[in-house]
Short mmCIF file of C-alpha atoms and ligand atoms in Angstrom, two decimals:
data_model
loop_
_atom_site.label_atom_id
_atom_site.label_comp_id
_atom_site.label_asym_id
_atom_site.label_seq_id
_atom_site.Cartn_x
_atom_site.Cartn_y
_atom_site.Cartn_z
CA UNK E 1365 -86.44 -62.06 -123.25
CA UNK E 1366 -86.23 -65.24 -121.08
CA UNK E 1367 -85.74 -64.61 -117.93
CA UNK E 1368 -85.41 -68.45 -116.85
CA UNK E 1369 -82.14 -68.71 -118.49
CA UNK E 1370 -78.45 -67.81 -116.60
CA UNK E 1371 -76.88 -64.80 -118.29
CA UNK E 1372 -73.27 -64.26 -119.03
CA UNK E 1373 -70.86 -60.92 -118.88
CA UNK E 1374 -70.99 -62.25 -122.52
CA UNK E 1375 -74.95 -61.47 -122.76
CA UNK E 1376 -74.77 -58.39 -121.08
CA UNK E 1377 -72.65 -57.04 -123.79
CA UNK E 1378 -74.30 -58.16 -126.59
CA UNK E 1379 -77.80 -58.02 -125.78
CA UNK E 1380 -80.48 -55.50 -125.30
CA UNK E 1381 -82.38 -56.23 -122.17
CA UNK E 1382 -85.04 -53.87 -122.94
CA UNK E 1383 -87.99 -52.42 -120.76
CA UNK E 1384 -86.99 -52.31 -117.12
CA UNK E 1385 -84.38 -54.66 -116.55
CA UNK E 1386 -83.47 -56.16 -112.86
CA UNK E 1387 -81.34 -59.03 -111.69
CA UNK E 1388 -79.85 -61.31 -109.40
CA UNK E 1389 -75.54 -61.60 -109.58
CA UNK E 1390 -73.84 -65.01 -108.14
CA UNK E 1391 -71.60 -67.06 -108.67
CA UNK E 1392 -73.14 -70.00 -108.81
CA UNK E 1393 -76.57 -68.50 -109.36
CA UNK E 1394 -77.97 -71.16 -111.87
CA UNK E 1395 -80.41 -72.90 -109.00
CA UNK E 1396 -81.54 -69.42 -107.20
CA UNK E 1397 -85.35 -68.91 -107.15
CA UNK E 1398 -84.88 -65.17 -106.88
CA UNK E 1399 -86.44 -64.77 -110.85
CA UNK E 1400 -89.35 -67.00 -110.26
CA UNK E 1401 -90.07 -65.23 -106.90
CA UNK E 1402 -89.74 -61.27 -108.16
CA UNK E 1403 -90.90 -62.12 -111.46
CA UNK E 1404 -94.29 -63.56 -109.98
CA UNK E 1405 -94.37 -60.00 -107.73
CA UNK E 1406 -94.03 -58.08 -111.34
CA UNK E 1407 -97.02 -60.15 -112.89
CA UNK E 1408 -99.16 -59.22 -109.53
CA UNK E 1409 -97.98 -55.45 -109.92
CA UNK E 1410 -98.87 -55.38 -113.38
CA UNK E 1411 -102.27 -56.58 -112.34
CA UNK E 1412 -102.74 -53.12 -111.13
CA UNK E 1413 -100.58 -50.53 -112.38
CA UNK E 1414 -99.17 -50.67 -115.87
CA UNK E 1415 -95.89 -48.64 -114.67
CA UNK E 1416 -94.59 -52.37 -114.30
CA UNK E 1417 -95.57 -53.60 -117.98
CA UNK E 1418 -92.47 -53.93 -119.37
CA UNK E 1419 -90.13 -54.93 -115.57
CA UNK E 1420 -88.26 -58.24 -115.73
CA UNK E 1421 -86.17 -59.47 -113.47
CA UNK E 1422 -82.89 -61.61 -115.06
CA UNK E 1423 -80.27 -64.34 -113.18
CA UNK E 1424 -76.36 -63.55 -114.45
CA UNK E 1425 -73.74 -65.62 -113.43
CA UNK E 1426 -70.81 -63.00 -113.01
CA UNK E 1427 -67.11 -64.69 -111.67
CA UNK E 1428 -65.50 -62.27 -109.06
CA UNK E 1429 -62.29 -61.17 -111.17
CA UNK E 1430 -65.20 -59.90 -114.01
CA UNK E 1431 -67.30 -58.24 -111.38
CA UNK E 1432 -66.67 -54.65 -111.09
CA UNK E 1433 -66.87 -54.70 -115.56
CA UNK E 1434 -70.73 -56.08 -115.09
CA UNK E 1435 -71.65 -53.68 -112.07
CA UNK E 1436 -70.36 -51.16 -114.71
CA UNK E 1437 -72.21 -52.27 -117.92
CA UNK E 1438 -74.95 -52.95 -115.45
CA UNK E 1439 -75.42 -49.17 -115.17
CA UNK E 1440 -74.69 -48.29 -118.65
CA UNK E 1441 -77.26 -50.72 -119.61
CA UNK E 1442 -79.68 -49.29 -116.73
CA UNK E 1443 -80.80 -52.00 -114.93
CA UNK E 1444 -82.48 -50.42 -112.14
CA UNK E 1445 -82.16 -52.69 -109.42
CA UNK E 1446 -79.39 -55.64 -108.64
CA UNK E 1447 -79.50 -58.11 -106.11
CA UNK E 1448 -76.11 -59.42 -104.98
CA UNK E 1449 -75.53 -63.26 -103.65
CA UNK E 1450 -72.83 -64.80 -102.96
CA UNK E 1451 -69.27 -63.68 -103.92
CA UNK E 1452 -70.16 -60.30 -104.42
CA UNK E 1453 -71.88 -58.74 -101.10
CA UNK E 1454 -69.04 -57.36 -99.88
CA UNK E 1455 -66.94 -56.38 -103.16
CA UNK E 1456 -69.75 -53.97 -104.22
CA UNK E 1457 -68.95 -51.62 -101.53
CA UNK E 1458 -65.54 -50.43 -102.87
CA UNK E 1459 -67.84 -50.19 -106.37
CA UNK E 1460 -70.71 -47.95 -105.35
CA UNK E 1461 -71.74 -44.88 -104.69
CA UNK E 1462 -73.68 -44.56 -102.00
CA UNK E 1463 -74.43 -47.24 -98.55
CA UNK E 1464 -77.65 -47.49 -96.20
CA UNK E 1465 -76.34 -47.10 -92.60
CA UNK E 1466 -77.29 -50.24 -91.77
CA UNK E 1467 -75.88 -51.95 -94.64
CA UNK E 1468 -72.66 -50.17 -93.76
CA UNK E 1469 -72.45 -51.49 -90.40
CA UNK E 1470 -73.28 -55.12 -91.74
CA UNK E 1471 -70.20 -54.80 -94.10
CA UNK E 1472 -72.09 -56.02 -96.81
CA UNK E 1473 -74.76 -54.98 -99.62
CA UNK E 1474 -77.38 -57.07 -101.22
CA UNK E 1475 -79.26 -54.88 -103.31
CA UNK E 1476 -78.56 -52.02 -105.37
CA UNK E 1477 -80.20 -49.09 -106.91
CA UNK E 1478 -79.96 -47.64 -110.49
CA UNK E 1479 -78.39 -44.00 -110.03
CA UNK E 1480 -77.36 -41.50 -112.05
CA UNK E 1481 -73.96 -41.48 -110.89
CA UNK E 1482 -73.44 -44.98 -110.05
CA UNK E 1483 -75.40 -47.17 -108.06
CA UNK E 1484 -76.58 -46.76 -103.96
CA UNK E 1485 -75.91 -49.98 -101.77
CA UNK E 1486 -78.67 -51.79 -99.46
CA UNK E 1487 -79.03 -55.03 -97.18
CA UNK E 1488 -82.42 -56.53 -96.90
CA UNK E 1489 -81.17 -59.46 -94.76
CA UNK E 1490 -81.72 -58.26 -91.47
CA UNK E 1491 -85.35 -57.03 -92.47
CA UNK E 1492 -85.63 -60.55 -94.01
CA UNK E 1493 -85.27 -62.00 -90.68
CA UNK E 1494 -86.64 -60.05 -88.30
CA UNK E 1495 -89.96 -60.32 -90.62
CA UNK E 1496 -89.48 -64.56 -90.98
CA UNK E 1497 -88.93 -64.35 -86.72
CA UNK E 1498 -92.20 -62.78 -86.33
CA UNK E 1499 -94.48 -64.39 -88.92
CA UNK E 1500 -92.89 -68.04 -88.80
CA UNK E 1501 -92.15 -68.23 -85.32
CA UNK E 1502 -94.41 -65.05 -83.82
CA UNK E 1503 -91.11 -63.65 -82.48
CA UNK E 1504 -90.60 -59.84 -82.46
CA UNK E 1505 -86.66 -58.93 -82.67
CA UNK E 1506 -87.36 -56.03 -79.98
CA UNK E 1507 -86.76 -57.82 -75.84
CA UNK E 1508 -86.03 -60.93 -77.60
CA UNK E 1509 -83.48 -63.26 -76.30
CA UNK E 1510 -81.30 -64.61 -78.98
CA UNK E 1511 -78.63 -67.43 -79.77
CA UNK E 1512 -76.88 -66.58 -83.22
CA UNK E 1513 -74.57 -69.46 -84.54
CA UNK E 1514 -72.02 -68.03 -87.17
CA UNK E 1515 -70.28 -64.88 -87.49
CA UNK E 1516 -70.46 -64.93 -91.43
CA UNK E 1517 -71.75 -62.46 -93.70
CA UNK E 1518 -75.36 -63.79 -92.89
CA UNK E 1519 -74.73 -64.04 -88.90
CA UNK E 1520 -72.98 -60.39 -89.51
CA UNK E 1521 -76.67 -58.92 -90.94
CA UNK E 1522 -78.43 -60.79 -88.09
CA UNK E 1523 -76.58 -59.47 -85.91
CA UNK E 1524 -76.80 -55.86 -86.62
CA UNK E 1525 -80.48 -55.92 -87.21
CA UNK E 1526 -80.39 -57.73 -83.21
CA UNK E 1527 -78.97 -54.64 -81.94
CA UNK E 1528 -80.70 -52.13 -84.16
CA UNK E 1529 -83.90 -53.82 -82.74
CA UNK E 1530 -82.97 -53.92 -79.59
CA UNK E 1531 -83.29 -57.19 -78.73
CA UNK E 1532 -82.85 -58.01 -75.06
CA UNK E 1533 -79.61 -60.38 -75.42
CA UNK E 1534 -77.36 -61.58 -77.71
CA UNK E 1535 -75.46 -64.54 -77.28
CA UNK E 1536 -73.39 -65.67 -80.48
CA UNK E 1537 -71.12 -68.53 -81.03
CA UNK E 1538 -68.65 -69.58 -83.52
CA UNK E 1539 -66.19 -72.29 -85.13
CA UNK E 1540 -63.59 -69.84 -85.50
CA UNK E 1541 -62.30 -67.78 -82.23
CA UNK E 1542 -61.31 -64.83 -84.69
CA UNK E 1543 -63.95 -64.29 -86.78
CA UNK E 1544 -66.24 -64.16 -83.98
CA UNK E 1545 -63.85 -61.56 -82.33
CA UNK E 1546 -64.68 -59.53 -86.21
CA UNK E 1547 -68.45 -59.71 -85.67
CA UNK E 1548 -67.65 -58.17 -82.23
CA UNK E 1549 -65.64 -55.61 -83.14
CA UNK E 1550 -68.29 -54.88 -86.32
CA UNK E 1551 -71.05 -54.82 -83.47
CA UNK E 1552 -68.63 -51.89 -81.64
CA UNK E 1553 -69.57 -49.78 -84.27
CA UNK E 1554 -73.29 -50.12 -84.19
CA UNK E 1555 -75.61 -47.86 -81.71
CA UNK E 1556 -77.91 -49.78 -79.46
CA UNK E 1557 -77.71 -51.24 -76.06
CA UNK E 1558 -77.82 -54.68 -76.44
CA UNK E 1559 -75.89 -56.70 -74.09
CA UNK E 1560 -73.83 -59.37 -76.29
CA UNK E 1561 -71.71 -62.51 -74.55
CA UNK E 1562 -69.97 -65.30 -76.79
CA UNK E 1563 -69.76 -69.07 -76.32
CA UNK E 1564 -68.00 -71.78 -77.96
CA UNK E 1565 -70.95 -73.93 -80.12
CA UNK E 1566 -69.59 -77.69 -78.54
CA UNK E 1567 -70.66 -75.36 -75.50
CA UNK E 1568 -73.83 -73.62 -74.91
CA UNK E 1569 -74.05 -70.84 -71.72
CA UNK E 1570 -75.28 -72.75 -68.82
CA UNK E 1571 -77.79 -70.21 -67.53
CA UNK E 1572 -79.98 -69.42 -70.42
CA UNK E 1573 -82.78 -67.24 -70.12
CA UNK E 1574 -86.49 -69.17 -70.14
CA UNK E 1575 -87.26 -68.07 -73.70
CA UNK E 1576 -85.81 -66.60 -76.65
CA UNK E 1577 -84.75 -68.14 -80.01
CA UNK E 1578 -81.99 -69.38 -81.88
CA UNK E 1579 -80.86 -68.52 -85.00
CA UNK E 1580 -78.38 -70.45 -87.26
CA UNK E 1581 -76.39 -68.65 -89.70
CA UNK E 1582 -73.64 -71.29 -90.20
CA UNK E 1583 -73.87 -73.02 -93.87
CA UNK E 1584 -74.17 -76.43 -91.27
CA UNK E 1585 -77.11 -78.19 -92.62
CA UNK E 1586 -76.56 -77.58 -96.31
CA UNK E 1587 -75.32 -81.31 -96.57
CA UNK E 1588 -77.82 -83.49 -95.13
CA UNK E 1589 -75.28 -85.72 -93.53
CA UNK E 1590 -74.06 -82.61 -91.57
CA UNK E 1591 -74.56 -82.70 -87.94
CA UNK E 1592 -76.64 -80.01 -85.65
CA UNK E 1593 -74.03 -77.35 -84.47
CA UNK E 1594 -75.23 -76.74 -81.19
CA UNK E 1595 -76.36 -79.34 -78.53
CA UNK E 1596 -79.92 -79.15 -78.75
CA UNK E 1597 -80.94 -81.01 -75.45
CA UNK E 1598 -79.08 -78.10 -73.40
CA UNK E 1599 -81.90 -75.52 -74.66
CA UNK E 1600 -84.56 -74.88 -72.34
CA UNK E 1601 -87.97 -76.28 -73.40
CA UNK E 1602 -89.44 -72.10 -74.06
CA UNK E 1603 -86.87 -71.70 -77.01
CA UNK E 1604 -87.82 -71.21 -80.54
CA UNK E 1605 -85.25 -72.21 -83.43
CA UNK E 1606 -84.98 -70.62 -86.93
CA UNK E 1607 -82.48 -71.90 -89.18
CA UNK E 1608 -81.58 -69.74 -92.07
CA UNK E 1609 -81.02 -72.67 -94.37
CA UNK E 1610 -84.14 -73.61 -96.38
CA UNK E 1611 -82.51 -76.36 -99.01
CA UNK E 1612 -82.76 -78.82 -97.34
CA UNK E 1613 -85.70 -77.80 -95.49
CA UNK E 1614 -84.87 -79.44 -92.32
CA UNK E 1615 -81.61 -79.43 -91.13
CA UNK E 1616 -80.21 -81.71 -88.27
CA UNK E 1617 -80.69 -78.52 -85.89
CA UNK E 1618 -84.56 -78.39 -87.15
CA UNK E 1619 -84.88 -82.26 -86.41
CA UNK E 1620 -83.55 -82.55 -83.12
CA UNK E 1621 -86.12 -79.53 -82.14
CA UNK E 1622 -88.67 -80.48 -83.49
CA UNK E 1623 -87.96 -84.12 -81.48
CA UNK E 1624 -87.64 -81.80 -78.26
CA UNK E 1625 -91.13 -80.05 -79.31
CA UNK E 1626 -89.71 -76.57 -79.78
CA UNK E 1627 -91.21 -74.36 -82.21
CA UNK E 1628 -88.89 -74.56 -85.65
CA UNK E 1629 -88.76 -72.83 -89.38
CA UNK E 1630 -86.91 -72.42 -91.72
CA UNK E 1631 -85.23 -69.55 -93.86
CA UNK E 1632 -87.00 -69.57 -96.42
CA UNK E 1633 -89.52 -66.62 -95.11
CA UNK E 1634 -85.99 -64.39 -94.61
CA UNK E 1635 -85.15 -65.25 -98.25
CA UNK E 1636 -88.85 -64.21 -99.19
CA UNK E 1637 -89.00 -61.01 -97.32
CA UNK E 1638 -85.52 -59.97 -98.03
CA UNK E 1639 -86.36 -60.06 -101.61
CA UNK E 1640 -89.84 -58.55 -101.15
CA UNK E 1641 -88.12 -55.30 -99.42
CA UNK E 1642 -85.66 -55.37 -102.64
CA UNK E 1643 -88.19 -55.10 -105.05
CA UNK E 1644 -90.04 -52.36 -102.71
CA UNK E 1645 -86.95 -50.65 -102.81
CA UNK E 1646 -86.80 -50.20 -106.94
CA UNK E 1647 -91.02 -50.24 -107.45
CA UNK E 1648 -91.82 -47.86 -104.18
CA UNK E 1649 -95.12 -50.07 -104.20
CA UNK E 1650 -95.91 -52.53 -101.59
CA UNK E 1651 -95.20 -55.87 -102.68
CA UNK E 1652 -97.04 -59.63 -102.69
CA UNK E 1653 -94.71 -61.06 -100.19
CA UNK E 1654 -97.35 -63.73 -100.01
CA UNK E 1655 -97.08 -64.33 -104.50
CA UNK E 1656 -93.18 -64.24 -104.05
CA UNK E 1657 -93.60 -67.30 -101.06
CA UNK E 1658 -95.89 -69.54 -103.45
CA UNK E 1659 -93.50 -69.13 -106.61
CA UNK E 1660 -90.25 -70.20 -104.35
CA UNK E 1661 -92.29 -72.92 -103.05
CA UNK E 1662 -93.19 -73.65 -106.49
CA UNK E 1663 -88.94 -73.36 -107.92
CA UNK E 1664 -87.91 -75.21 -105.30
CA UNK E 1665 -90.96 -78.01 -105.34
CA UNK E 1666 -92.51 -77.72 -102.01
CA UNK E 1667 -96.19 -77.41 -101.24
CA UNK E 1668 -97.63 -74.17 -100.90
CA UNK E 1669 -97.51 -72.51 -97.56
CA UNK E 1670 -100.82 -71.13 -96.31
CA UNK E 1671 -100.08 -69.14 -93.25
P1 LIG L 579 -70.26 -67.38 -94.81
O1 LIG L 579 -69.97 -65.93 -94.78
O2 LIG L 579 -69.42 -68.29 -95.63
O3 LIG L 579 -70.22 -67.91 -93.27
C1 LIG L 579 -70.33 -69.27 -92.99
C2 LIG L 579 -70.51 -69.49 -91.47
O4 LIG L 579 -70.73 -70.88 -91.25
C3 LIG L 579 -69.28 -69.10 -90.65
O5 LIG L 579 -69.68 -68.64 -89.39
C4 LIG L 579 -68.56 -70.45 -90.52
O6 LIG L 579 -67.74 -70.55 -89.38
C5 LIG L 579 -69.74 -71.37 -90.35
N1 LIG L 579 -69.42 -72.75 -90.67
C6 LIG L 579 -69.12 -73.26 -91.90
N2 LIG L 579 -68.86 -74.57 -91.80
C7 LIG L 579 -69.00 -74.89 -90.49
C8 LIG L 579 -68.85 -76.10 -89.76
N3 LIG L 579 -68.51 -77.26 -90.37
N4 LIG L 579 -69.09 -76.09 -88.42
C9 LIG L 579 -69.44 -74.94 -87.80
N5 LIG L 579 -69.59 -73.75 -88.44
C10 LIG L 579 -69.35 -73.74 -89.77
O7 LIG L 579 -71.76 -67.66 -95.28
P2 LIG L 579 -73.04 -66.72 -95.09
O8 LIG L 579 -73.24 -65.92 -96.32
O9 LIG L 579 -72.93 -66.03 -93.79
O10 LIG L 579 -74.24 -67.81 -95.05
C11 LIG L 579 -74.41 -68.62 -93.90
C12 LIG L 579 -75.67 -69.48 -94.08
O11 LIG L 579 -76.83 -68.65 -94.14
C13 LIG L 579 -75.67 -70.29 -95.38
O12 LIG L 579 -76.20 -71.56 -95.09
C14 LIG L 579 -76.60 -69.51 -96.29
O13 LIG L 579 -77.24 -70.37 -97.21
C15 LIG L 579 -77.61 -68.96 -95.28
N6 LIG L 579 -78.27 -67.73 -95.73
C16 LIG L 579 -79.62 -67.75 -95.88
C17 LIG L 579 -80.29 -66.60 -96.31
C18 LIG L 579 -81.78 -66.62 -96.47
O14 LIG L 579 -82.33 -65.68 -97.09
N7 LIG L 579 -82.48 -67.60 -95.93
C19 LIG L 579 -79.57 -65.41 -96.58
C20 LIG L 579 -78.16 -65.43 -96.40
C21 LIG L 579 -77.53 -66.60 -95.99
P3 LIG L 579 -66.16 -70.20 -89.47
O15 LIG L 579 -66.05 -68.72 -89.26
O16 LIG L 579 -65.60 -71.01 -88.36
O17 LIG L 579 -65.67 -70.64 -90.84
#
């Protein structure tokens, strides 16, 4: 089988995906790198242990209104493990079994887990970050101070994995008055002591701890004409930034950082270690983060990253 080509609902009915099967579901999914990078952790499995001999990871393109027909032909075709992108994070959970805690209190499920009965829900974005934080920017989630832009899906992951880490602060700002007021009412819900304030982006809090970082989980930066949303200059010269957008991969937020000398990355180590904790998750074998890094720097034609 190819697994470089975009599947159909069409395919999955008609074809035998033999061996283990996995696979990313979007919609669009034709430009994700998730194949190239879990395909490249298979070959290094296989390397090793020839339980993995026959694993392949797929890319479907699935439109909502057809979604909860694939999940189910999914698991009558037994793929083992499914990785969910955007539309379909937060549809799942009315189609699956069983939900992580966490994943619960994020709303939202990115990977799921071949079942007998159906299939068990998971969200790898939080680890994703917190593990990008510390190896990108040498920030530990636990006493850290932190600015989160967005009260998305992705800013409602971060978010939750803040206070399950216990990180010292939380400040987080939005566009839209109400649907920050849902990521504080979805916060409510989630054990930890965690102090949380909000702000208005045009308007950063004026008393800002020394240190800590900020993380963007708005989708502005994905056009490169878009602007940065926060005013960098009112961050204190000991903050870090992360931006979880790694196409392009440097926003307008990375930019005026970098200009200001603060530390910067970019998401592309939360996309990385997300999926590595996926494919954990299905194998129960520790994964080449590092192999899964080189072939999205590959897909996406960067150089390789030698950390
Ligand atoms: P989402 O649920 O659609 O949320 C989008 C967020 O961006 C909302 O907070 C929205 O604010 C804000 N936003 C959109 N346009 C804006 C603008 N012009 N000005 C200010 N804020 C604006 O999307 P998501 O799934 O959370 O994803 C958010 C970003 O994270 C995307 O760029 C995505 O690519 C990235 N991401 C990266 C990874 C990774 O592995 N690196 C994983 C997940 C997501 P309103 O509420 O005001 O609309």
């Amino acid at each position: 089988m190819n697994t470089e080509k975009t599947y159909t609902l069409r395919d999955l009915e008609t074809t035998e995906f033999s061996g283990t099967p996995l696979a990313v579901i979007g919609h669009p999914i034709q430009h994700s790198v998730s194949p190239a990078m879990h395909n490249a952790a298979l070959a290094k499995l296989r390397e090793t242990d020839s339980r993995f001999i026959d694993w392949a990871y797929y890319r479907f393109d699935i439109a909502p209104e057809d979604f909860a027909q694939a999940l189910a032909l999914f698991h009558k075709r037994c793929f083992l493990g499914l990785n969910l992108t955007i539309p379909h994070k937060v549809q799942a959970l009315d189609l699956i079994q069983g939900i992580s805690p966490d994943a619960q209190s994020m709303g939202a499920v990115n990977t799921l887990v071949w079942d007998e009965l159906g299939y068990d829900g998971f969200n790898t974005d939080g680890y994703g970050l917190s593990r990008g934080l510390e190896l990108d920017l040498g920030v530990p989630l636990k006493d850290a101070n932190v600015i989160l832009l967005g009260s998305g899906g992705a800013a409602r992951a971060a978010a939750v994995q803040c206070m399950l880490s216990d990180c010292a602060q939380l400040y987080v700002g939005n566009r839209t008055p109400e649907r920050l007021q849902d990521l504080l009412a979805v916060l409510g819900g989630v054990s930890g002591s965690t102090p949380t304030r909000t702000f208005a982006l045009n308007n950063l809090p004026q008393d800002l701890p020394e240190c800590g970082v900020v993380v963007n989980a708005t989708s502005l930066g994905l056009q490169t004409s878009d602007p940065a949303p926060i005013d960098v200059a009112r961050l204190p010269v000991g903050w870090k930034v992360y931006d979880m957008i790694y196409n392009p991969t440097k926003t307008a937020l990375l930019e005026q950082s970098s200009a200001r000398a603060l530390p910067i990355a970019n998401g592309l180590s939360m996309l990385v270690h997300q999926g590595a904790r996926s494919l954990e998750l299905w194998t129960h074998s520790k994964v080449d983060a590092d192999a899964m890094m080189n072939a999205a720097c590959h897909s996406l034609k960067l150089p390789l990253r030698h950390d």
